[in-house]
Amino acid sequence: MVDKAHCKAGSVTAHYRRSMKLHGPELPAGLVEAIHGARQVVALTGAGISVESGVPTFRDAQSGLWARFKPEELATPEAFRRNPKIVWEWYAWRRQLVARVEPNAGHRALVEWERRVPHFTLITQNVDGLHQRAGSRDVIELHGNLARTRCFEEDVLVDRWEDTGEIPPRCPRCGGWLRPDVVWFNEMLPPEAIERALEASRACDVFLSIGTSALVHPAASLPFEASACGATVVEVNPDDTPLTAHVHFRLRGPAGVMLPTLLTALGPAPG
Ligand code: BV8
């Protein structure tokens, strides 16, 4: 149950809403008005927004070497202690994959949105850095980023180390294993990131849940925080999720198509 005491004054959109489900890119009037009138917008993204760039989701079966592993089996501190080499190599494989792809129209639409509204907050569960490569500024990374590395023992960022060929490489200070700077299951999220995400979600007029299965917490609680504070919640996803029944509008389709369409609701770009 969300405690409304946290809600910040803001969301003026309540009267626009009736729960609308739509399949084609035509947008219901209520959604256009909510988008058009919004001054504080939050977008929460998941792996789905990177699919059209060629990055598989967590739900998608892993391919090749990794086919025999479920992501949540590899993305834990326990898995790293058990077999640091295989976990390091999985993240190295994901880093190479992400380096070969480009942001897509969905990422770019959010860059444009950030330019067009007074307060735009982009919160991502993705560790691929594609939002930043598209030009999004000040992205709140809830689960870290593949491009950074930490010392597993001292839990501090490490940006250079001697490549002795050992996998994983060792921390130049304490000799401990190095690990990717991502949040593994059963690990705490960066306190500053989750605090900023909660604050923005409780103050927004419109909350966009884009390309996420809404299963992983605490990220999955953010749209409920926003809704409880009066925001209009919009889901962009080709499939249903546990959130679908609770949103005001859902755009059933790929983010790379639906987000540029949604952007048209903002009207012509100024100047
Ligand atoms: C924690 C980084 C405190 C690593 C990740 C409350 C209830 C139940 C469980 C819990 C709870 N609170 C905590 C838990 C446990 C756990 C959790 O939530 N478990 C789940 C599985 C039930 N949470 C944690 O452990 C969190 N930490 O709570 O700490 C604590 C600490 C100590 C002890 C106790 C508690 C940490 C969670 C973060 C884990 N790290 N990533 C890495 O990337 O390797 S999570 C990772 O998985 C992603 O970051 C993301 O969050 C998640 C995958 O979800 P999505 O991004 O949504 O992707 P998915 O593949 O699932 O879905 C894709 C969607 O896209 C689909 O819906 C699909 O239809 C859609 N789609 C497809 N194509 C498109 C599209 N959409 C649009 N366009 C398209 N073209």
Short mmCIF file of C-alpha atoms and ligand atoms in Angstrom, two decimals:
data_model
loop_
_atom_site.label_atom_id
_atom_site.label_comp_id
_atom_site.label_asym_id
_atom_site.label_seq_id
_atom_site.Cartn_x
_atom_site.Cartn_y
_atom_site.Cartn_z
CA MET A 1 0.00 0.00 0.00
CA VAL A 2 1.50 3.39 -1.04
CA ASP A 3 1.50 6.11 1.67
CA LYS A 4 0.13 9.36 0.11
CA ALA A 5 1.98 11.45 2.69
CA HIS A 6 4.92 11.26 0.27
CA CYS A 7 3.01 12.88 -2.57
CA LYS A 8 4.29 16.24 -3.82
CA ALA A 9 1.82 18.81 -5.20
CA GLY A 10 1.79 18.49 -8.89
CA SER A 11 -0.33 16.12 -10.84
CA VAL A 12 -3.19 18.02 -12.35
CA THR A 13 -4.26 15.40 -14.79
CA ALA A 14 -6.80 13.33 -12.88
CA HIS A 15 -9.87 14.46 -14.83
CA TYR A 16 -8.40 13.45 -18.18
CA ARG A 17 -8.49 9.80 -17.33
CA ARG A 18 -10.58 6.85 -18.29
CA SER A 19 -8.77 3.57 -18.61
CA MET A 20 -8.04 3.23 -22.30
CA LYS A 21 -6.47 0.31 -24.16
CA LEU A 22 -5.41 0.95 -27.71
CA HIS A 23 -3.64 -0.98 -30.35
CA GLY A 24 -3.00 1.37 -33.28
CA PRO A 25 -1.00 4.61 -33.05
CA GLU A 26 -4.15 6.80 -32.92
CA LEU A 27 -4.15 8.42 -29.48
CA PRO A 28 -7.26 8.88 -27.31
CA ALA A 29 -8.12 12.50 -26.49
CA GLY A 30 -7.63 11.92 -22.77
CA LEU A 31 -4.05 10.80 -23.33
CA VAL A 32 -3.23 13.68 -25.69
CA GLU A 33 -4.52 16.20 -23.12
CA ALA A 34 -2.64 14.56 -20.28
CA ILE A 35 0.60 14.57 -22.30
CA HIS A 36 0.03 18.08 -23.61
CA GLY A 37 -0.67 19.53 -20.15
CA ALA A 38 2.13 17.71 -18.35
CA ARG A 39 4.92 19.82 -16.82
CA GLN A 40 6.55 17.02 -14.84
CA VAL A 41 7.08 13.77 -16.78
CA VAL A 42 8.82 10.60 -15.61
CA ALA A 43 9.85 7.78 -17.97
CA LEU A 44 10.86 4.38 -16.51
CA THR A 45 12.49 2.09 -19.05
CA GLY A 46 13.39 -1.59 -19.14
CA ALA A 47 15.07 -3.98 -21.55
CA GLY A 48 12.18 -3.67 -24.03
CA ILE A 49 13.31 -0.21 -25.22
CA SER A 50 16.65 -1.67 -26.37
CA VAL A 51 15.12 -4.62 -28.28
CA GLU A 52 14.82 -2.64 -31.53
CA SER A 53 18.55 -1.87 -31.22
CA GLY A 54 19.29 -5.62 -31.13
CA VAL A 55 19.83 -6.08 -27.37
CA PRO A 56 17.93 -9.17 -26.08
CA THR A 57 15.68 -8.69 -23.04
CA PHE A 58 16.03 -10.56 -19.74
CA ARG A 59 12.94 -12.56 -20.69
CA ASP A 60 14.36 -13.57 -24.07
CA ALA A 61 16.11 -16.94 -23.98
CA GLN A 62 19.84 -16.42 -23.87
CA SER A 63 21.71 -17.45 -26.98
CA GLY A 64 24.92 -19.40 -27.61
CA LEU A 65 27.26 -19.97 -24.67
CA TRP A 66 24.71 -18.48 -22.27
CA ALA A 67 21.67 -20.46 -23.42
CA ARG A 68 21.97 -22.79 -20.43
CA PHE A 69 21.78 -19.92 -17.92
CA LYS A 70 18.84 -17.82 -16.73
CA PRO A 71 20.01 -14.18 -16.33
CA GLU A 72 18.92 -14.03 -12.70
CA GLU A 73 21.20 -17.08 -12.08
CA LEU A 74 24.26 -15.16 -13.29
CA ALA A 75 23.31 -11.70 -11.93
CA THR A 76 23.88 -12.45 -8.22
CA PRO A 77 26.86 -12.05 -5.83
CA GLU A 78 26.48 -15.75 -5.00
CA ALA A 79 26.95 -16.72 -8.69
CA PHE A 80 30.05 -14.49 -8.84
CA ARG A 81 31.56 -16.10 -5.70
CA ARG A 82 30.79 -19.56 -7.13
CA ASN A 83 32.24 -18.86 -10.60
CA PRO A 84 33.69 -15.35 -11.04
CA LYS A 85 35.18 -16.26 -14.45
CA ILE A 86 31.85 -17.18 -16.10
CA VAL A 87 30.02 -14.17 -14.65
CA TRP A 88 32.78 -11.77 -15.76
CA GLU A 89 32.74 -13.30 -19.26
CA TRP A 90 28.93 -12.95 -19.46
CA TYR A 91 29.20 -9.25 -18.78
CA ALA A 92 32.14 -8.90 -21.22
CA TRP A 93 29.92 -10.56 -23.87
CA ARG A 94 27.07 -8.14 -23.11
CA ARG A 95 29.50 -5.16 -23.24
CA GLN A 96 30.72 -6.23 -26.70
CA LEU A 97 27.12 -6.74 -27.92
CA VAL A 98 26.04 -3.28 -26.70
CA ALA A 99 29.14 -1.68 -28.26
CA ARG A 100 28.05 -3.04 -31.67
CA VAL A 101 24.51 -1.58 -31.61
CA GLU A 102 23.01 1.93 -31.81
CA PRO A 103 20.21 3.67 -29.89
CA ASN A 104 16.83 3.47 -31.69
CA ALA A 105 13.83 5.75 -32.36
CA GLY A 106 12.47 4.96 -28.88
CA HIS A 107 15.64 6.23 -27.19
CA ARG A 108 15.70 9.29 -29.46
CA ALA A 109 12.03 10.14 -28.74
CA LEU A 110 12.86 10.39 -25.03
CA VAL A 111 15.77 12.76 -25.81
CA GLU A 112 13.31 14.99 -27.69
CA TRP A 113 10.76 14.74 -24.85
CA GLU A 114 13.40 15.87 -22.36
CA ARG A 115 13.91 18.99 -24.52
CA ARG A 116 10.20 19.73 -24.70
CA VAL A 117 8.91 19.65 -21.10
CA PRO A 118 10.01 21.72 -18.05
CA HIS A 119 10.71 18.68 -15.81
CA PHE A 120 11.60 15.37 -17.46
CA THR A 121 13.13 12.52 -15.43
CA LEU A 122 14.45 9.39 -17.16
CA ILE A 123 14.81 6.39 -14.86
CA THR A 124 16.25 3.20 -16.36
CA GLN A 125 16.73 -0.38 -15.24
CA ASN A 126 19.00 -0.90 -18.25
CA VAL A 127 22.76 -1.16 -17.85
CA ASP A 128 23.48 -0.72 -21.58
CA GLY A 129 24.05 3.07 -21.58
CA LEU A 130 22.02 3.48 -24.81
CA HIS A 131 19.96 6.36 -23.38
CA GLN A 132 23.12 8.35 -22.73
CA ARG A 133 24.48 7.46 -26.19
CA ALA A 134 21.21 8.76 -27.70
CA GLY A 135 21.75 12.08 -25.90
CA SER A 136 19.62 11.75 -22.76
CA ARG A 137 21.07 13.78 -19.90
CA ASP A 138 21.08 13.04 -16.18
CA VAL A 139 19.72 9.49 -16.58
CA ILE A 140 18.93 7.81 -13.22
CA GLU A 141 20.56 4.36 -13.51
CA LEU A 142 18.80 2.18 -10.93
CA HIS A 143 20.83 -0.95 -11.71
CA GLY A 144 24.23 0.44 -12.69
CA ASN A 145 26.08 0.38 -16.01
CA LEU A 146 28.09 -2.27 -17.89
CA ALA A 147 30.74 0.30 -18.87
CA ARG A 148 31.94 0.75 -15.25
CA THR A 149 33.88 -1.64 -13.01
CA ARG A 150 34.08 -2.04 -9.23
CA CYS A 151 36.31 -3.89 -6.74
CA PHE A 152 34.28 -6.80 -5.33
CA GLU A 153 36.06 -6.55 -1.95
CA GLU A 154 36.32 -2.78 -1.37
CA ASP A 155 33.09 -1.98 -3.36
CA VAL A 156 34.64 1.11 -5.00
CA LEU A 157 34.86 2.12 -8.67
CA VAL A 158 38.07 1.04 -10.45
CA ASP A 159 38.81 2.55 -13.85
CA ARG A 160 42.24 1.07 -14.66
CA TRP A 161 43.99 -2.18 -13.81
CA GLU A 162 46.86 -4.33 -15.11
CA ASP A 163 45.68 -6.85 -17.72
CA THR A 164 47.53 -9.99 -16.60
CA GLY A 165 45.15 -12.16 -18.64
CA GLU A 166 43.56 -13.39 -15.41
CA ILE A 167 39.70 -13.49 -15.58
CA PRO A 168 38.25 -11.64 -13.75
CA PRO A 169 41.11 -9.13 -13.49
CA ARG A 170 42.34 -8.10 -10.03
CA CYS A 171 41.92 -4.86 -8.10
CA PRO A 172 45.26 -2.91 -8.31
CA ARG A 173 44.86 -1.87 -4.66
CA CYS A 174 43.69 -4.94 -2.74
CA GLY A 175 44.06 -7.77 -5.26
CA GLY A 176 40.37 -8.68 -4.95
CA TRP A 177 38.28 -9.65 -7.96
CA LEU A 178 36.94 -6.87 -10.20
CA ARG A 179 33.21 -6.96 -11.05
CA PRO A 180 30.86 -4.95 -13.31
CA ASP A 181 29.29 -1.85 -11.67
CA VAL A 182 25.78 -3.28 -11.87
CA VAL A 183 23.28 -4.06 -9.09
CA TRP A 184 22.89 -7.80 -8.72
CA PHE A 185 19.77 -9.50 -7.28
CA ASN A 186 19.75 -9.31 -3.44
CA GLU A 187 21.97 -6.26 -3.60
CA MET A 188 20.85 -2.78 -2.54
CA LEU A 189 20.27 -0.19 -5.23
CA PRO A 190 22.35 3.05 -5.09
CA PRO A 191 20.49 4.99 -2.33
CA GLU A 192 20.75 8.32 -4.19
CA ALA A 193 19.30 6.79 -7.38
CA ILE A 194 16.26 5.14 -5.74
CA GLU A 195 15.61 8.27 -3.64
CA ARG A 196 15.65 10.54 -6.72
CA ALA A 197 13.45 8.05 -8.61
CA LEU A 198 10.87 7.92 -5.81
CA GLU A 199 10.86 11.73 -5.46
CA ALA A 200 10.30 12.30 -9.18
CA SER A 201 7.63 9.56 -9.39
CA ARG A 202 5.64 11.11 -6.51
CA ALA A 203 5.76 14.59 -8.08
CA CYS A 204 5.03 13.82 -11.75
CA ASP A 205 1.90 14.54 -13.82
CA VAL A 206 2.58 11.74 -16.30
CA PHE A 207 4.48 8.49 -15.63
CA LEU A 208 5.54 6.44 -18.66
CA SER A 209 6.39 2.73 -18.06
CA ILE A 210 8.27 1.69 -21.20
CA GLY A 211 9.50 -1.79 -22.20
CA THR A 212 9.50 -3.30 -18.73
CA SER A 213 7.87 -6.51 -17.48
CA ALA A 214 7.29 -4.67 -14.17
CA LEU A 215 8.48 -7.70 -12.16
CA VAL A 216 11.73 -6.51 -10.56
CA HIS A 217 11.55 -4.48 -7.34
CA PRO A 218 11.89 -1.79 -6.14
CA ALA A 219 11.68 -0.39 -9.74
CA ALA A 220 8.28 -2.08 -10.22
CA SER A 221 6.79 -0.07 -7.34
CA LEU A 222 7.50 3.34 -8.96
CA PRO A 223 4.40 3.51 -11.23
CA PHE A 224 2.22 2.68 -8.21
CA GLU A 225 3.86 5.50 -6.22
CA ALA A 226 3.13 7.88 -9.10
CA SER A 227 -0.47 6.69 -9.52
CA ALA A 228 -1.17 7.02 -5.80
CA CYS A 229 -0.01 10.64 -6.05
CA GLY A 230 -2.45 11.38 -8.87
CA ALA A 231 -0.23 10.95 -11.93
CA THR A 232 -1.54 9.61 -15.25
CA VAL A 233 0.25 6.29 -15.78
CA VAL A 234 0.89 5.15 -19.36
CA GLU A 235 2.35 1.74 -20.29
CA VAL A 236 4.19 1.17 -23.59
CA ASN A 237 4.66 -2.56 -24.20
CA PRO A 238 3.60 -5.03 -26.91
CA ASP A 239 2.61 -7.48 -24.16
CA ASP A 240 0.63 -7.40 -20.94
CA THR A 241 2.44 -7.05 -17.62
CA PRO A 242 1.32 -7.11 -13.96
CA LEU A 243 1.07 -3.30 -14.30
CA THR A 244 -1.30 -3.27 -17.32
CA ALA A 245 -4.49 -3.61 -15.26
CA HIS A 246 -3.49 -0.56 -13.18
CA VAL A 247 -2.57 1.96 -15.86
CA HIS A 248 -4.74 4.75 -17.32
CA PHE A 249 -3.53 4.31 -20.87
CA ARG A 250 -1.56 1.53 -22.52
CA LEU A 251 0.08 1.61 -25.92
CA ARG A 252 0.32 -1.96 -27.10
CA GLY A 253 3.30 -1.92 -29.43
CA PRO A 254 7.06 -1.45 -29.77
CA ALA A 255 8.60 1.59 -28.08
CA GLY A 256 10.37 2.60 -31.28
CA VAL A 257 6.95 3.12 -32.91
CA MET A 258 4.77 4.16 -29.98
CA LEU A 259 7.07 6.78 -28.42
CA PRO A 260 7.51 8.91 -31.58
CA THR A 261 3.71 8.71 -31.98
CA LEU A 262 3.16 9.75 -28.37
CA LEU A 263 5.58 12.65 -28.91
CA THR A 264 3.19 14.06 -31.55
CA ALA A 265 0.75 14.70 -28.66
CA LEU A 266 3.14 17.42 -27.55
CA GLY A 267 2.24 19.28 -30.71
CA PRO A 268 4.74 20.86 -33.15
CA ALA A 269 8.29 21.41 -31.79
CA PRO A 270 8.80 25.12 -30.87
CA GLY A 271 11.03 27.15 -33.26
C1 BV8 B 1 16.90 -5.47 -3.53
C2 BV8 B 1 21.32 -5.40 -13.33
C3 BV8 B 1 17.19 -5.10 -1.21
C4 BV8 B 1 22.19 -6.60 -13.58
C5 BV8 B 1 19.13 -6.16 -12.51
C6 BV8 B 1 9.56 -7.41 -3.59
C7 BV8 B 1 8.79 -8.40 -4.12
C8 BV8 B 1 9.41 -9.50 -4.75
C9 BV8 B 1 10.80 -9.59 -4.87
C10 BV8 B 1 11.56 -8.61 -4.35
C11 BV8 B 1 10.95 -7.53 -3.70
N1 BV8 B 1 11.95 -6.70 -3.28
C12 BV8 B 1 13.17 -7.24 -3.63
C13 BV8 B 1 12.94 -8.40 -4.29
C14 BV8 B 1 13.98 -9.26 -4.82
C15 BV8 B 1 14.45 -8.83 -6.22
C16 BV8 B 1 13.31 -8.93 -7.22
O1 BV8 B 1 12.65 -7.96 -7.54
N2 BV8 B 1 13.14 -10.15 -7.71
C17 BV8 B 1 12.13 -10.35 -8.79
C18 BV8 B 1 12.74 -11.27 -9.83
C19 BV8 B 1 10.87 -10.88 -8.23
N3 BV8 B 1 14.97 -7.46 -6.22
C20 BV8 B 1 16.28 -7.32 -5.87
O2 BV8 B 1 17.02 -8.21 -5.55
C21 BV8 B 1 16.80 -5.89 -5.90
N4 BV8 B 1 17.55 -5.59 -4.70
O3 BV8 B 1 15.72 -5.62 -3.40
O4 BV8 B 1 17.76 -5.15 -2.50
C22 BV8 B 1 17.73 -6.26 -0.54
C23 BV8 B 1 19.11 -6.34 -0.40
C24 BV8 B 1 19.61 -7.40 0.32
C25 BV8 B 1 18.75 -8.41 0.80
C26 BV8 B 1 17.37 -8.30 0.59
C27 BV8 B 1 16.84 -7.20 -0.10
C28 BV8 B 1 17.83 -5.71 -7.06
C29 BV8 B 1 17.15 -5.83 -8.37
C30 BV8 B 1 18.12 -5.46 -9.50
C31 BV8 B 1 18.77 -6.67 -10.11
N5 BV8 B 1 19.58 -6.27 -11.28
N6 BV8 B 1 19.92 -5.72 -13.55
C32 BV8 B 1 22.18 -7.03 -15.02
O5 BV8 B 1 21.57 -6.35 -15.86
O6 BV8 B 1 22.82 -8.06 -15.28
S1 BV8 B 1 17.46 -6.51 -12.79
C33 BV8 B 1 17.33 -6.72 -14.51
O7 BV8 B 1 16.19 -7.51 -14.68
C34 BV8 B 1 17.07 -5.46 -15.30
O8 BV8 B 1 17.81 -4.37 -14.85
C35 BV8 B 1 15.56 -5.27 -15.11
O9 BV8 B 1 15.30 -4.62 -13.90
C36 BV8 B 1 15.08 -6.70 -14.99
C37 BV8 B 1 14.52 -7.17 -16.29
O10 BV8 B 1 13.28 -6.55 -16.39
P1 BV8 B 1 12.93 -5.67 -17.71
O11 BV8 B 1 13.99 -4.65 -17.93
O12 BV8 B 1 11.55 -5.27 -17.54
O13 BV8 B 1 13.12 -6.73 -18.90
P2 BV8 B 1 12.29 -8.06 -19.18
O14 BV8 B 1 13.14 -8.85 -20.08
O15 BV8 B 1 11.81 -8.66 -17.90
O16 BV8 B 1 10.99 -7.54 -19.94
C38 BV8 B 1 11.12 -6.86 -21.16
C39 BV8 B 1 9.76 -6.25 -21.45
O17 BV8 B 1 9.87 -5.51 -22.67
C40 BV8 B 1 8.66 -7.30 -21.66
O18 BV8 B 1 7.51 -6.91 -20.94
C41 BV8 B 1 8.39 -7.24 -23.18
O19 BV8 B 1 7.03 -7.48 -23.47
C42 BV8 B 1 8.76 -5.80 -23.49
N7 BV8 B 1 9.18 -5.54 -24.88
C43 BV8 B 1 9.73 -6.42 -25.76
N8 BV8 B 1 10.00 -5.75 -26.94
C44 BV8 B 1 9.62 -4.47 -26.76
C45 BV8 B 1 9.10 -4.32 -25.45
N9 BV8 B 1 8.63 -3.15 -24.97
C46 BV8 B 1 8.66 -2.08 -25.81
N10 BV8 B 1 9.18 -2.13 -27.08
C47 BV8 B 1 9.65 -3.30 -27.59
N11 BV8 B 1 10.12 -3.32 -28.84
#
